[in-house]
Tab-separated table of C-alpha atoms in Angstrom:
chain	number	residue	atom	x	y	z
A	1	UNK	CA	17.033	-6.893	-21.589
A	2	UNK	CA	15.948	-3.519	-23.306
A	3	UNK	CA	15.721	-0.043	-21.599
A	4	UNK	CA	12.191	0.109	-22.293
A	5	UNK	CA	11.294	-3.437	-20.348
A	6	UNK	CA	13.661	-3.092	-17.291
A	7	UNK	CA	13.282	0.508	-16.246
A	8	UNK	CA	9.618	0.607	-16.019
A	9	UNK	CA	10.486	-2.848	-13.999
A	10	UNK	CA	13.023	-0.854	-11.584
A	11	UNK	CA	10.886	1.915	-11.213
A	12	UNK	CA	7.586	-0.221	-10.168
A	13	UNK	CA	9.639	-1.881	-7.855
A	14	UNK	CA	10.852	0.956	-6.512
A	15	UNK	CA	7.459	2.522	-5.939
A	16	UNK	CA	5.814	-0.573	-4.847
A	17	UNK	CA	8.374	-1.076	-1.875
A	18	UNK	CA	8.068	2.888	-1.304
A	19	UNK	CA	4.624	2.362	-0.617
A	20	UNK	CA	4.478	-0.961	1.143
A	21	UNK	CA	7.057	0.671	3.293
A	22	UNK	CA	4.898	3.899	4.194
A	23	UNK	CA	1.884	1.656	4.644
A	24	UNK	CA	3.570	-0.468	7.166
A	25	UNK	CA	3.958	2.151	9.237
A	26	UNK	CA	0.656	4.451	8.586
A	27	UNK	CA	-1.314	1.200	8.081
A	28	UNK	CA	-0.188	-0.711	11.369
A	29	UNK	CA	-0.799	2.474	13.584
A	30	UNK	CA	-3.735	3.211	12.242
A	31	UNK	CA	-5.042	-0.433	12.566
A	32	UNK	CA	-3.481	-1.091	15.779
A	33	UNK	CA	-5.386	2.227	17.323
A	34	UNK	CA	-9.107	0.646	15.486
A	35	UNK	CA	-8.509	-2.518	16.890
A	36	UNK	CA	-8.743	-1.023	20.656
A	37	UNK	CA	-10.991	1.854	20.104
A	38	UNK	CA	-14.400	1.306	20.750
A	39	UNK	CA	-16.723	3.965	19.310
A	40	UNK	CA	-19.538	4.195	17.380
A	41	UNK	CA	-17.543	5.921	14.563
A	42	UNK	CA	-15.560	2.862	14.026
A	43	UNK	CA	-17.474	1.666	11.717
A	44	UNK	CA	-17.903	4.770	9.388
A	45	UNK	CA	-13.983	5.659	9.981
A	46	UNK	CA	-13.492	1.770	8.706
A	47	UNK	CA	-15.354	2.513	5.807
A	48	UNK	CA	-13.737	5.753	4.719
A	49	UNK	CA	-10.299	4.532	5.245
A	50	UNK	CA	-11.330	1.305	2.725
A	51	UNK	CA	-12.851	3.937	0.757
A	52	UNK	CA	-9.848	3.321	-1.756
A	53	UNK	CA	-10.051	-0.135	-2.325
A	54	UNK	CA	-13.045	0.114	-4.120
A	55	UNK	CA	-13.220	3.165	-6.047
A	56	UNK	CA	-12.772	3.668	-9.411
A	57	UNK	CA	-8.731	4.380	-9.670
A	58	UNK	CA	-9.871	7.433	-12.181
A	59	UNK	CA	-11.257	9.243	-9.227
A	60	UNK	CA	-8.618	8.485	-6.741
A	61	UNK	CA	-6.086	10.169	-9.063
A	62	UNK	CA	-8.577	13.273	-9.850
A	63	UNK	CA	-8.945	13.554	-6.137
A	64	UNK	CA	-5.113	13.258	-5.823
A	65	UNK	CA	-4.988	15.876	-8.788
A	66	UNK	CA	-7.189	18.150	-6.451
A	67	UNK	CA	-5.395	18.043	-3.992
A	68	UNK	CA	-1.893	18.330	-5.029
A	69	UNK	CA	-2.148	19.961	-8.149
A	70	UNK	CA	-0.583	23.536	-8.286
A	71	UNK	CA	-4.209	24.876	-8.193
A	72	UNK	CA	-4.954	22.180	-5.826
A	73	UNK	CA	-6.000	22.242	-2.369
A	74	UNK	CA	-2.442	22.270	-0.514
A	75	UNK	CA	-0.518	21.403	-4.246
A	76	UNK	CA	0.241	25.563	-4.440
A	77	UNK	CA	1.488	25.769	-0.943
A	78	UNK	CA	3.751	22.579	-1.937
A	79	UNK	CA	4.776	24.385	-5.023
A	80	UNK	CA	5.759	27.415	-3.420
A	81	UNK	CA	8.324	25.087	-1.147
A	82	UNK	CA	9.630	23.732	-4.304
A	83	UNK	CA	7.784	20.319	-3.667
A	84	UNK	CA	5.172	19.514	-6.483
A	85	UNK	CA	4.361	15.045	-6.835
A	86	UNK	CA	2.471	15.932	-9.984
A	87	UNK	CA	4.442	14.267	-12.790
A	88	UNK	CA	7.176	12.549	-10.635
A	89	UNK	CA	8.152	9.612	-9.194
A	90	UNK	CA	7.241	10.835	-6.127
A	91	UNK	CA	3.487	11.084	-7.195
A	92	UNK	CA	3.430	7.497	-8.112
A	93	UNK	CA	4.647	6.413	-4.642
A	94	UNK	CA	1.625	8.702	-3.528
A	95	UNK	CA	-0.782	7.036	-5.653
A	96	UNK	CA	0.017	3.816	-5.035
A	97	UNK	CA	0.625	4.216	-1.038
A	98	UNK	CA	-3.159	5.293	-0.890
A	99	UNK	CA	-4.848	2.553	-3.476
A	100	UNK	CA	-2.575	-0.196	-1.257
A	101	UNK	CA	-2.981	1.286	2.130
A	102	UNK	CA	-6.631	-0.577	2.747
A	103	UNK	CA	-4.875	-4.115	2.339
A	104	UNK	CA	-2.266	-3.416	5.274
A	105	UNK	CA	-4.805	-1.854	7.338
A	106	UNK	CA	-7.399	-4.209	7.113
A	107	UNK	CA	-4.943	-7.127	7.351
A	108	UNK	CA	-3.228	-6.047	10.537
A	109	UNK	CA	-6.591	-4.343	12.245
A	110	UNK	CA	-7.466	-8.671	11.664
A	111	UNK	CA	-4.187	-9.800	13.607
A	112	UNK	CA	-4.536	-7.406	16.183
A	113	UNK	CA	-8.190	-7.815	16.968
A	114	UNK	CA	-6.980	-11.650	17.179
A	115	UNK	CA	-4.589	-11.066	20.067
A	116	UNK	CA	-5.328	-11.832	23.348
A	117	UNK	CA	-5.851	-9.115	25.491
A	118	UNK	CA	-5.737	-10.210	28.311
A	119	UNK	CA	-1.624	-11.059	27.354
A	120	UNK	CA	-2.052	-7.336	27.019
A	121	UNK	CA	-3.234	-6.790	30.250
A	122	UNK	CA	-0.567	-9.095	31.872
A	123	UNK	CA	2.399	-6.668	30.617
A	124	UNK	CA	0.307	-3.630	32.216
A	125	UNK	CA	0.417	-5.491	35.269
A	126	UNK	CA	4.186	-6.259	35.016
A	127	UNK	CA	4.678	-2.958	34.735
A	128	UNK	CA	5.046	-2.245	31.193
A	129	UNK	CA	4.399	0.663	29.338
A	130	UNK	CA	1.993	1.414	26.654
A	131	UNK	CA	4.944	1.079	24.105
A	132	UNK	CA	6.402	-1.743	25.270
A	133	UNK	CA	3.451	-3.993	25.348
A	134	UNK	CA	2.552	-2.694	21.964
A	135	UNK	CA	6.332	-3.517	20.672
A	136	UNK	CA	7.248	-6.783	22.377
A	137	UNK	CA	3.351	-8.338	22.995
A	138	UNK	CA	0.813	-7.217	20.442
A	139	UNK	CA	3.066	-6.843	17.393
A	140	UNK	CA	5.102	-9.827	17.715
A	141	UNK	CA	1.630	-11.797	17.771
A	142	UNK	CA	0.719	-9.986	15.042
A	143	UNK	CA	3.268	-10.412	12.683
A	144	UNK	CA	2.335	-12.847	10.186
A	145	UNK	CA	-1.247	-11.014	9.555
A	146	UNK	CA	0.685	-7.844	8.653
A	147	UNK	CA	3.575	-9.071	6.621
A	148	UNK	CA	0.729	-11.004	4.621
A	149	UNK	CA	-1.026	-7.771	4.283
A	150	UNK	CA	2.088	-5.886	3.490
A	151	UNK	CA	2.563	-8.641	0.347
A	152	UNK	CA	-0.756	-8.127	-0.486
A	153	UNK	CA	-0.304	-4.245	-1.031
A	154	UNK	CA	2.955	-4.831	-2.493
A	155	UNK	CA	1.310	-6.487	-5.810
A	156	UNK	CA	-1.362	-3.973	-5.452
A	157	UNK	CA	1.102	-1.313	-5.379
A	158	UNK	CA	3.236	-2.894	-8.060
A	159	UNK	CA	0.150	-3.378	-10.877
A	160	UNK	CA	-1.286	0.167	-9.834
A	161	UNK	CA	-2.390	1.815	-13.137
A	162	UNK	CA	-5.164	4.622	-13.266
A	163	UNK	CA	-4.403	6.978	-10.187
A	164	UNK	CA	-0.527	6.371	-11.580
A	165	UNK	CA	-1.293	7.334	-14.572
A	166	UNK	CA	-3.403	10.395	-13.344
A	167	UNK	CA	-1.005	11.962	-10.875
A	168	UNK	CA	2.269	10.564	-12.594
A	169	UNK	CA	1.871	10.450	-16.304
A	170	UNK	CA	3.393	8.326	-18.400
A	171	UNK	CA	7.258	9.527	-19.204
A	172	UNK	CA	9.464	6.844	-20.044
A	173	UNK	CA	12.494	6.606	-17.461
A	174	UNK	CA	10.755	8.520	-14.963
A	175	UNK	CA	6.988	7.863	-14.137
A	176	UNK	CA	6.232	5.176	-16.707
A	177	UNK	CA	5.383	2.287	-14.125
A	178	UNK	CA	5.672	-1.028	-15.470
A	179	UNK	CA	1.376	-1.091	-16.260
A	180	UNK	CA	2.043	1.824	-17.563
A	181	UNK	CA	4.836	0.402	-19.951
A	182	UNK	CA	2.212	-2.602	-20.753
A	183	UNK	CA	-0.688	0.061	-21.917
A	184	UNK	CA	1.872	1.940	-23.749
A	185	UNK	CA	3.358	-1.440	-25.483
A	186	UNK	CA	-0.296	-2.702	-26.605
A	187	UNK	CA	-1.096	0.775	-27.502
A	188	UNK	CA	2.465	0.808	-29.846
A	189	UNK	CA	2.013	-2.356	-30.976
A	190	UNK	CA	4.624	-3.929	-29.332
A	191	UNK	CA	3.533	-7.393	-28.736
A	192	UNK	CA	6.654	-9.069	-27.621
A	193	UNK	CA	7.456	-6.164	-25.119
A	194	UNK	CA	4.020	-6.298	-23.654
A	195	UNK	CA	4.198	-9.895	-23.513
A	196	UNK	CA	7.646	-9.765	-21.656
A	197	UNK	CA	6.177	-6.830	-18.933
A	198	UNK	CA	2.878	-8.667	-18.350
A	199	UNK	CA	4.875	-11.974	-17.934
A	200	UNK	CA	7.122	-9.854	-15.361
A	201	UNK	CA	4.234	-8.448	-13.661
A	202	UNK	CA	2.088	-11.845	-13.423
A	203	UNK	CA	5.265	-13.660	-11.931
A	204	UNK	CA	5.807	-10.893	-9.322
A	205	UNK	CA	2.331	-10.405	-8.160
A	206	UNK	CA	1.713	-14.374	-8.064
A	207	UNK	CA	4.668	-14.664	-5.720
A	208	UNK	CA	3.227	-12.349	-3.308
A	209	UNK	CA	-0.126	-13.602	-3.405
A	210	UNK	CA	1.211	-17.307	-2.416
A	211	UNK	CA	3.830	-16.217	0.391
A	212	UNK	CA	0.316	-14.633	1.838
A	213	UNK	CA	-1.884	-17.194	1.736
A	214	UNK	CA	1.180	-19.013	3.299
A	215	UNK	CA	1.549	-17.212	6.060
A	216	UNK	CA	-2.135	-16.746	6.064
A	217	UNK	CA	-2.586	-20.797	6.768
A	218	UNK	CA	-0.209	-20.499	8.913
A	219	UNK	CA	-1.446	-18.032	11.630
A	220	UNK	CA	-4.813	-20.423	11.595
A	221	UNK	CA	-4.188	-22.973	13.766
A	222	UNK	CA	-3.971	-26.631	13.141
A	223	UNK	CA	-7.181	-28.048	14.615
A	224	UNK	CA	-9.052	-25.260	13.735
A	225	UNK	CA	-11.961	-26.305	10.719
């Protein structure tokens, strides 16, 4: 396989499990803490925090560009600790972390919300603490709702284009993501190497999309309509 087809393949899938990673953790906390918080705000913090799901990818990466850009809100004080995202790697993982990140949260704020909490309450009476009910009670019944979510954010990470292309650029063998690589292949004229990269990408993001709605049946139960 040529350079140009499996490094922008490597490097996707290097980001995309980068920021499926990061969201697992931010996303499950954060939903986790929604799903038992009982405010007013909920609904407004709900919305900003899904804010990213539906806008344009453009702005996400300009407001990424504000704020880590070396003139950017906290980009100078990253620059002056030798740590600038803009035109890395690193900046991709960024870009595609936040565009993903409403997918894990709103998928595992779901499972939660579904667990009983009055299993909850049962470990408080046994004695357990707040951690322990939340590690061996409310995530284990949770599990299938986030893993599907964290599939669904991998594609999402994996075919992330605009805010990528914003806050990483496009340089071959070290930000050029593999939608990247397809925009640049239609854009050289290289048919048969945008053909190969969107097959790739269709393949990949079809396999996560049917292992979710897998587990997704599965956490319904049977004699449910």
């Amino acid at each position: 396989m040529r350079p140009e087809i499996w490094q922008p393949l490597l490097l996707s899938l290097k980001v995309a499990l980068w920021a499926t990673g990061i969201n697992l953790v931010l996303g499950v906390a954060v939903a986790y803490g929604l799903s038992r918080w009982r405010s007013r705000l909920n609904a407004t913090v709900d919305a900003l925090l899904t804010l990213p799901l539906v806008l344009p990818p453009t702005v996400l990466g300009y407001y990424l560009l504000v704020l880590l850009g070396r003139r950017g809100l906290i980009g100078g004080w990253l620059d002056d600790l030798g740590l600038n995202p803009v035109f890395t790697w690193q900046g991709a993982v960024i870009a595609a972390t936040l565009a993903a990140f409403p997918l894990v949260q709103k998928a595992a704020r779901a499972a939660f919300e579904g667990v009983d909490v009055q299993l909850e309450d049962a470990a408080k009476v046994l004695g357990l603490k707040p951690l322990a009910i939340f590690v061996r009670v409310s995530l284990p019944l949770a599990m299938r709702g986030i893993v599907a979510g964290a599939l669904l954010a991998f594609a999402r990470a994996l075919g992330e284009f605009g805010a990528t292309l914003m806050i990483a650029g496009n340089l071959p063998g070290r930000t050029q993501t593999l939608s990247v690589a397809i925009y640049s292949a239609i854009e050289a004229g290289d048919d048969a190497g945008a053909n190969l990269l969107v097959l790739v990408a269709s393949l990949t993001c079809v396999t996560a999309l049917l292992l979710a709605s897998r587990l997704t049946r599965e956490r319904t139960p049977r004699g449910a309509a």
